[in-house]
Amino acid sequence: MENRMHSITEIRTQMSGSNNLSCVPTRNEFGQIHLDEQEFLEKVRTYVLAPEELYTFGFPVEFCGRVRILHSPFPFASYDQNKNKKQERTNNACKSKFEQNCARCGCSFFFPCTQYLPQDKCYYHFGKLKYQSVEGNMDSVFTCCGKPFNAKGCSVGQFHVWSGLENGVNDNLRGFVKTQRTINNWIEPGIYSLDCEMCYTINGMELCRVTVVGIDGGLLYSTFVKPEYQVVDFNTRFSGVTERDVTLNGITLPEVQRDLLSFINEGTILVGHSIHNDLRALKILHRNIVDISLIFPHHLGYPYRYSLKQLTLNCLHKHIQSSDYGHDPYEDALSSMELLMWSIVQDLLKKTNNNN
């Protein structure tokens, strides 16, 4: 545990108020914030999602003693490689197989309980759809290859993959833990930014790396995580995680949960971009959430979200996620914290200008 996080004593020292929040780098970078620690904490709390919003936006929540997630997959058009094929689906065949929609290309595929079937490869676009002028007309194209929304995928996966959640309400989920109320009044709740990387397994998306950053931009916790189920795709293009990483350095999800809950309590404010995905993968129930993707709503409205890369470029004028070896979770977590600071500064400047 010592290799993946500072000692609990060091973290509690930070939470106890020994850090002067007016001097942390992430705040100085955007100008002086003339707030004391309590005023600053109250300002951050104005960004915290309401309980009913947590459920609406897909966070894991507790309902009548059970864990519930509302899963609303983003509606996207894709090239269906099976659209011209006749698939005979007899009742006997369907008894031992489950039908899912691929999380990358949208195609329907079947797999049994224990292993994937050798089916057609997955042709998908790893980029997002954006609107741009094509031959004088506004059309949606993929950022990865510039092709229109109905074009065949520009990347190939050996298997189709799925999220691990059914469309709609997912109920009575297992393995979740809940942040607890602290019994030590001298411990401040803390404000942390976290970022997780996920891989695809036969049971859906699972955690393979997690990083937590403090309000001063310092790295608090980072570790690789061993997925519980057989891995289908490590998603290395984005996660930067390889089989070697988790085999040699990974710990189990229960160990990660134990580590995080040793310094994250019920009052802690967790910050992240589309952080509902992170808490799903961590299997942690928590109420005090600031989601950067919702602070800066997309001009087309929900469920569209601006990417962390785009927000960081537009607001902070920084380029992130430019490596060919996958995302840097520390860079992503730090960017989320900096975007929160930037938003607070803008709100204060707007208030000052209105008063003048």
Short mmCIF file of C-alpha atoms in Angstrom, two decimals:
data_model
loop_
_atom_site.label_atom_id
_atom_site.label_comp_id
_atom_site.label_asym_id
_atom_site.label_seq_id
_atom_site.Cartn_x
_atom_site.Cartn_y
_atom_site.Cartn_z
CA MET A 1 0.00 0.00 0.00
CA GLU A 2 2.93 2.35 0.71
CA ASN A 3 3.96 2.19 -2.96
CA ARG A 4 0.62 3.37 -4.27
CA MET A 5 -0.27 6.19 -1.87
CA HIS A 6 1.15 8.62 0.64
CA SER A 7 0.80 7.50 4.23
CA ILE A 8 -2.59 8.05 5.81
CA THR A 9 -0.92 10.43 8.27
CA GLU A 10 0.29 12.65 5.41
CA ILE A 11 -3.13 12.71 3.77
CA ARG A 12 -4.89 13.52 7.05
CA THR A 13 -2.40 16.33 7.63
CA GLN A 14 -3.45 17.81 4.29
CA MET A 15 -7.13 17.40 5.15
CA SER A 16 -6.73 18.94 8.60
CA GLY A 17 -6.14 22.37 7.11
CA SER A 18 -2.35 22.57 7.31
CA ASN A 19 -2.33 23.36 3.59
CA ASN A 20 -3.08 27.01 2.89
CA LEU A 21 -5.65 26.72 0.11
CA SER A 22 -4.94 30.26 -1.08
CA CYS A 23 -1.41 29.18 -1.99
CA VAL A 24 -1.97 25.94 -3.88
CA PRO A 25 -0.67 25.97 -7.48
CA THR A 26 -4.01 25.16 -9.10
CA ARG A 27 -5.55 28.29 -7.60
CA ASN A 28 -2.64 30.65 -8.21
CA GLU A 29 -2.57 29.66 -11.86
CA PHE A 30 -5.87 31.43 -12.50
CA GLY A 31 -5.33 34.47 -10.30
CA GLN A 32 -5.88 35.14 -6.64
CA ILE A 33 -9.13 33.78 -5.21
CA HIS A 34 -10.03 36.09 -2.35
CA LEU A 35 -11.84 33.50 -0.25
CA ASP A 36 -10.92 31.91 3.03
CA GLU A 37 -10.99 28.13 3.27
CA GLN A 38 -14.60 27.90 4.45
CA GLU A 39 -15.83 30.32 1.77
CA PHE A 40 -13.93 28.40 -0.86
CA LEU A 41 -15.43 25.10 0.29
CA GLU A 42 -18.93 26.60 0.19
CA LYS A 43 -18.28 27.85 -3.35
CA VAL A 44 -17.23 24.37 -4.48
CA ARG A 45 -20.37 22.93 -2.89
CA THR A 46 -22.52 25.04 -5.24
CA TYR A 47 -21.31 22.74 -8.04
CA VAL A 48 -22.23 19.52 -6.21
CA LEU A 49 -24.99 17.53 -7.91
CA ALA A 50 -28.34 17.14 -6.17
CA PRO A 51 -29.35 13.58 -5.11
CA GLU A 52 -31.98 13.31 -7.85
CA GLU A 53 -29.41 14.43 -10.44
CA LEU A 54 -27.08 11.60 -9.47
CA TYR A 55 -29.66 9.03 -10.56
CA THR A 56 -30.64 10.94 -13.71
CA PHE A 57 -27.04 11.23 -14.88
CA GLY A 58 -26.27 7.54 -14.36
CA PHE A 59 -24.43 7.48 -11.04
CA PRO A 60 -24.74 4.38 -8.84
CA VAL A 61 -27.24 5.18 -6.08
CA GLU A 62 -28.75 3.30 -3.16
CA PHE A 63 -32.46 2.58 -3.41
CA CYS A 64 -34.31 0.59 -0.74
CA GLY A 65 -31.06 -1.05 0.35
CA ARG A 66 -30.04 -2.02 -3.18
CA VAL A 67 -27.67 -0.42 -5.69
CA ARG A 68 -29.33 0.96 -8.80
CA ILE A 69 -27.89 2.48 -11.99
CA LEU A 70 -29.85 4.13 -14.78
CA HIS A 71 -27.92 3.30 -17.95
CA SER A 72 -28.74 5.44 -20.96
CA PRO A 73 -26.20 4.67 -23.68
CA PHE A 74 -25.34 7.54 -25.97
CA PRO A 75 -27.37 7.21 -29.19
CA PHE A 76 -24.94 6.89 -32.06
CA ALA A 77 -25.14 5.75 -35.64
CA SER A 78 -22.68 3.15 -36.80
CA TYR A 79 -21.86 0.95 -39.73
CA ASP A 80 -23.65 -2.34 -39.03
CA GLN A 81 -21.42 -5.02 -40.50
CA ASN A 82 -24.18 -7.59 -40.03
CA LYS A 83 -27.06 -5.62 -41.54
CA ASN A 84 -27.13 -7.66 -44.76
CA LYS A 85 -26.61 -11.01 -43.10
CA LYS A 86 -29.42 -13.33 -42.13
CA GLN A 87 -28.86 -14.64 -38.65
CA GLU A 88 -30.83 -17.68 -37.63
CA ARG A 89 -31.64 -17.36 -33.97
CA THR A 90 -33.39 -20.46 -32.75
CA ASN A 91 -34.82 -20.76 -29.27
CA ASN A 92 -32.32 -23.47 -28.41
CA ALA A 93 -29.37 -21.32 -29.45
CA CYS A 94 -30.58 -18.32 -27.47
CA LYS A 95 -30.92 -20.29 -24.26
CA SER A 96 -27.14 -20.49 -23.80
CA LYS A 97 -26.24 -17.10 -25.23
CA PHE A 98 -26.85 -13.48 -24.34
CA GLU A 99 -27.50 -10.77 -26.89
CA GLN A 100 -25.85 -7.39 -26.38
CA ASN A 101 -25.10 -4.29 -28.40
CA CYS A 102 -21.42 -3.59 -28.95
CA ALA A 103 -20.30 -0.52 -27.00
CA ARG A 104 -18.01 0.49 -29.87
CA CYS A 105 -19.82 -0.20 -33.15
CA GLY A 106 -23.42 -0.72 -32.01
CA CYS A 107 -23.83 -4.14 -33.65
CA SER A 108 -25.78 -6.90 -31.92
CA PHE A 109 -23.71 -9.90 -30.89
CA PHE A 110 -24.07 -13.04 -28.82
CA PHE A 111 -21.79 -14.59 -26.27
CA PRO A 112 -22.15 -17.50 -23.83
CA CYS A 113 -21.61 -17.26 -20.10
CA THR A 114 -17.98 -18.41 -20.03
CA GLN A 115 -16.24 -17.30 -23.22
CA TYR A 116 -16.66 -15.14 -26.28
CA LEU A 117 -17.83 -16.66 -29.55
CA PRO A 118 -15.51 -16.34 -32.58
CA GLN A 119 -17.64 -13.84 -34.49
CA ASP A 120 -17.04 -11.08 -37.01
CA LYS A 121 -14.48 -8.47 -36.08
CA CYS A 122 -15.59 -5.14 -34.65
CA TYR A 123 -15.24 -2.18 -37.05
CA TYR A 124 -15.64 1.02 -35.06
CA HIS A 125 -14.74 4.71 -34.84
CA PHE A 126 -12.72 5.69 -31.78
CA GLY A 127 -13.39 9.40 -32.35
CA LYS A 128 -16.50 11.43 -31.57
CA LEU A 129 -19.08 12.86 -33.94
CA LYS A 130 -18.82 16.56 -34.69
CA TYR A 131 -20.65 18.88 -37.04
CA GLN A 132 -18.73 20.54 -39.85
CA SER A 133 -19.30 21.86 -43.35
CA VAL A 134 -19.06 19.14 -46.02
CA GLU A 135 -19.44 20.37 -49.61
CA GLY A 136 -21.37 23.39 -48.40
CA ASN A 137 -23.68 21.42 -46.12
CA MET A 138 -23.48 20.89 -42.38
CA ASP A 139 -22.90 17.22 -41.68
CA SER A 140 -21.71 15.08 -38.78
CA VAL A 141 -18.33 13.40 -39.19
CA PHE A 142 -16.04 11.40 -36.93
CA THR A 143 -13.06 13.20 -35.42
CA CYS A 144 -10.86 10.12 -35.84
CA CYS A 145 -11.02 9.88 -39.63
CA GLY A 146 -13.25 12.68 -40.92
CA LYS A 147 -15.72 10.21 -42.42
CA PRO A 148 -19.53 10.64 -42.18
CA PHE A 149 -21.53 9.12 -39.34
CA ASN A 150 -22.68 6.09 -41.37
CA ALA A 151 -19.23 5.12 -42.69
CA LYS A 152 -17.61 1.81 -41.84
CA GLY A 153 -15.37 1.99 -38.78
CA CYS A 154 -11.77 3.07 -39.30
CA SER A 155 -10.47 0.83 -36.48
CA VAL A 156 -10.74 -2.91 -36.03
CA GLY A 157 -11.18 -4.89 -32.82
CA GLN A 158 -10.85 -8.64 -32.55
CA PHE A 159 -14.11 -8.86 -30.59
CA HIS A 160 -17.27 -6.93 -29.94
CA VAL A 161 -17.47 -5.52 -26.41
CA TRP A 162 -20.19 -4.34 -24.06
CA SER A 163 -20.51 -1.99 -21.09
CA GLY A 164 -21.67 -4.56 -18.54
CA LEU A 165 -24.99 -2.77 -18.02
CA GLU A 166 -28.38 -3.31 -19.61
CA ASN A 167 -30.18 -0.37 -21.16
CA GLY A 168 -32.48 1.24 -18.61
CA VAL A 169 -32.55 0.47 -14.89
CA ASN A 170 -29.94 -1.95 -13.51
CA ASP A 171 -30.91 -3.13 -10.05
CA ASN A 172 -29.45 -5.13 -7.17
CA LEU A 173 -25.82 -4.79 -8.30
CA ARG A 174 -23.12 -6.48 -6.22
CA GLY A 175 -19.69 -5.52 -4.91
CA PHE A 176 -20.46 -1.86 -4.11
CA VAL A 177 -19.21 -0.07 -1.00
CA LYS A 178 -20.40 3.20 0.50
CA THR A 179 -18.34 6.10 1.83
CA GLN A 180 -18.80 6.51 5.57
CA ARG A 181 -19.27 9.43 7.92
CA THR A 182 -16.03 10.26 9.71
CA ILE A 183 -15.91 9.85 13.47
CA ASN A 184 -13.01 12.31 13.81
CA ASN A 185 -14.28 15.88 13.74
CA TRP A 186 -10.76 17.25 13.25
CA ILE A 187 -10.49 15.63 9.82
CA GLU A 188 -11.64 17.93 7.02
CA PRO A 189 -13.66 16.16 4.32
CA GLY A 190 -11.25 17.09 1.53
CA ILE A 191 -11.67 17.83 -2.18
CA TYR A 192 -10.12 15.31 -4.56
CA SER A 193 -10.11 14.76 -8.29
CA LEU A 194 -10.02 11.22 -9.61
CA ASP A 195 -9.66 9.52 -12.96
CA CYS A 196 -10.06 5.86 -13.83
CA GLU A 197 -9.08 3.80 -16.83
CA MET A 198 -11.19 0.84 -17.85
CA CYS A 199 -10.80 -2.27 -19.98
CA TYR A 200 -13.35 -4.57 -21.59
CA THR A 201 -13.93 -8.02 -20.06
CA ILE A 202 -16.46 -10.76 -20.72
CA ASN A 203 -18.51 -9.15 -17.94
CA GLY A 204 -18.36 -5.65 -19.43
CA MET A 205 -16.15 -2.69 -18.53
CA GLU A 206 -13.93 -3.12 -15.48
CA LEU A 207 -11.44 -0.95 -13.65
CA CYS A 208 -7.77 -1.37 -14.56
CA ARG A 209 -6.21 1.84 -13.19
CA VAL A 210 -7.16 4.61 -10.76
CA THR A 211 -5.50 7.91 -9.83
CA VAL A 212 -6.47 10.48 -7.18
CA VAL A 213 -5.15 14.06 -7.13
CA GLY A 214 -5.36 16.53 -4.24
CA ILE A 215 -6.56 20.10 -4.42
CA ASP A 216 -2.93 21.26 -4.57
CA GLY A 217 -2.35 19.18 -7.69
CA GLY A 218 -0.29 16.61 -5.82
CA LEU A 219 -0.60 12.91 -6.56
CA LEU A 220 -2.29 11.14 -3.64
CA TYR A 221 -2.99 7.67 -4.96
CA SER A 222 -2.32 5.64 -8.09
CA THR A 223 -2.41 1.94 -8.84
CA PHE A 224 -3.15 -0.62 -11.52
CA VAL A 225 -6.10 -2.93 -10.86
CA LYS A 226 -6.61 -6.57 -11.77
CA PRO A 227 -9.99 -7.11 -13.47
CA GLU A 228 -12.12 -9.82 -11.93
CA TYR A 229 -13.14 -11.38 -15.25
CA GLN A 230 -11.30 -12.46 -18.40
CA VAL A 231 -10.10 -9.43 -20.38
CA VAL A 232 -11.30 -9.10 -23.96
CA ASP A 233 -9.60 -5.79 -24.79
CA PHE A 234 -7.34 -3.68 -22.55
CA ASN A 235 -8.38 -0.61 -24.57
CA THR A 236 -4.71 0.42 -24.51
CA ARG A 237 -5.21 3.14 -27.15
CA PHE A 238 -7.05 5.14 -24.47
CA SER A 239 -6.24 3.50 -21.13
CA GLY A 240 -2.51 3.15 -21.72
CA VAL A 241 -2.77 -0.06 -19.69
CA THR A 242 -1.31 -3.37 -20.84
CA GLU A 243 -1.65 -6.94 -19.62
CA ARG A 244 1.86 -6.71 -18.17
CA ASP A 245 0.87 -3.66 -16.08
CA VAL A 246 -1.99 -5.38 -14.30
CA THR A 247 -0.22 -8.74 -14.02
CA LEU A 248 2.92 -7.36 -12.38
CA ASN A 249 1.55 -4.34 -10.51
CA GLY A 250 -2.21 -4.75 -10.20
CA ILE A 251 -4.20 -5.16 -7.00
CA THR A 252 -7.81 -6.27 -6.59
CA LEU A 253 -10.84 -3.98 -6.63
CA PRO A 254 -11.68 -4.68 -2.94
CA GLU A 255 -8.14 -3.57 -2.04
CA VAL A 256 -8.63 -0.35 -4.01
CA GLN A 257 -11.96 0.29 -2.29
CA ARG A 258 -10.35 -0.23 1.12
CA ASP A 259 -7.50 2.16 0.26
CA LEU A 260 -9.79 4.91 -1.03
CA LEU A 261 -12.27 4.71 1.83
CA SER A 262 -9.39 5.12 4.27
CA PHE A 263 -9.17 8.82 3.29
CA ILE A 264 -12.40 9.51 1.37
CA ASN A 265 -15.42 9.91 3.63
CA GLU A 266 -19.07 10.84 3.22
CA GLY A 267 -18.30 14.57 3.26
CA THR A 268 -15.47 14.44 0.72
CA ILE A 269 -16.13 16.23 -2.57
CA LEU A 270 -15.03 14.15 -5.55
CA VAL A 271 -14.31 15.93 -8.83
CA GLY A 272 -14.03 14.37 -12.27
CA HIS A 273 -15.10 14.47 -15.90
CA SER A 274 -18.07 12.15 -16.56
CA ILE A 275 -17.22 10.79 -13.15
CA HIS A 276 -20.27 8.52 -13.11
CA ASN A 277 -18.22 6.09 -15.20
CA ASP A 278 -15.41 6.15 -12.64
CA LEU A 279 -17.70 5.47 -9.68
CA ARG A 280 -19.38 2.65 -11.59
CA ALA A 281 -15.99 1.03 -12.20
CA LEU A 282 -14.84 1.66 -8.62
CA LYS A 283 -18.19 0.35 -7.33
CA ILE A 284 -18.36 3.17 -4.81
CA LEU A 285 -21.52 4.92 -3.63
CA HIS A 286 -20.89 8.59 -2.93
CA ARG A 287 -23.11 11.68 -2.85
CA ASN A 288 -20.85 14.76 -2.99
CA ILE A 289 -19.97 14.88 -6.68
CA VAL A 290 -18.76 17.64 -9.01
CA ASP A 291 -18.94 16.53 -12.64
CA ILE A 292 -16.88 18.79 -14.90
CA SER A 293 -18.78 17.67 -18.02
CA LEU A 294 -22.00 19.04 -16.47
CA ILE A 295 -20.46 22.35 -15.31
CA PHE A 296 -19.79 23.08 -18.99
CA PRO A 297 -22.97 21.78 -20.69
CA HIS A 298 -22.85 20.94 -24.38
CA HIS A 299 -24.60 23.39 -26.71
CA LEU A 300 -26.76 20.52 -28.04
CA GLY A 301 -27.86 19.59 -24.53
CA TYR A 302 -27.66 16.33 -22.60
CA PRO A 303 -26.64 13.54 -23.31
CA TYR A 304 -23.99 15.31 -25.39
CA ARG A 305 -20.89 16.23 -23.40
CA TYR A 306 -17.78 18.17 -24.29
CA SER A 307 -14.69 16.00 -23.93
CA LEU A 308 -12.14 16.76 -21.24
CA LYS A 309 -9.59 17.35 -23.99
CA GLN A 310 -11.78 19.97 -25.65
CA LEU A 311 -12.66 21.75 -22.39
CA THR A 312 -9.01 21.87 -21.32
CA LEU A 313 -8.02 23.38 -24.65
CA ASN A 314 -10.86 25.91 -24.77
CA CYS A 315 -10.67 27.07 -21.14
CA LEU A 316 -7.09 26.42 -20.01
CA HIS A 317 -5.39 26.60 -23.43
CA LYS A 318 -3.61 23.33 -22.72
CA HIS A 319 -3.20 20.25 -24.87
CA ILE A 320 -3.80 16.93 -23.11
CA GLN A 321 -4.30 13.32 -24.20
CA SER A 322 -1.83 13.81 -27.05
CA SER A 323 0.32 10.76 -26.31
CA ASP A 324 0.35 7.75 -28.61
CA TYR A 325 0.54 5.50 -25.54
CA GLY A 326 -2.86 6.22 -24.01
CA HIS A 327 -4.23 8.75 -21.55
CA ASP A 328 -2.28 9.88 -18.50
CA PRO A 329 -4.75 9.54 -15.59
CA TYR A 330 -2.80 12.06 -13.50
CA GLU A 331 -3.01 14.61 -16.32
CA ASP A 332 -6.75 14.00 -16.69
CA ALA A 333 -7.47 14.22 -12.95
CA LEU A 334 -5.38 17.40 -12.65
CA SER A 335 -7.17 18.96 -15.63
CA SER A 336 -10.55 18.33 -13.99
CA MET A 337 -9.39 20.07 -10.81
CA GLU A 338 -8.00 23.00 -12.80
CA LEU A 339 -11.24 23.35 -14.75
CA LEU A 340 -13.14 23.57 -11.46
CA MET A 341 -10.77 26.33 -10.29
CA TRP A 342 -11.14 28.13 -13.62
CA SER A 343 -14.93 28.02 -13.35
CA ILE A 344 -14.83 29.42 -9.80
CA VAL A 345 -12.63 32.31 -10.95
CA GLN A 346 -15.00 33.09 -13.82
CA ASP A 347 -17.98 33.10 -11.46
CA LEU A 348 -16.20 35.46 -9.07
CA LEU A 349 -15.16 37.80 -11.89
CA LYS A 350 -18.71 37.85 -13.22
CA LYS A 351 -20.05 38.66 -9.76
CA THR A 352 -17.49 41.45 -9.33
CA ASN A 353 -18.34 42.96 -12.72
CA ASN A 354 -22.06 42.85 -11.95
CA ASN A 355 -21.50 44.63 -8.63
CA ASN A 356 -19.55 47.36 -10.40
#
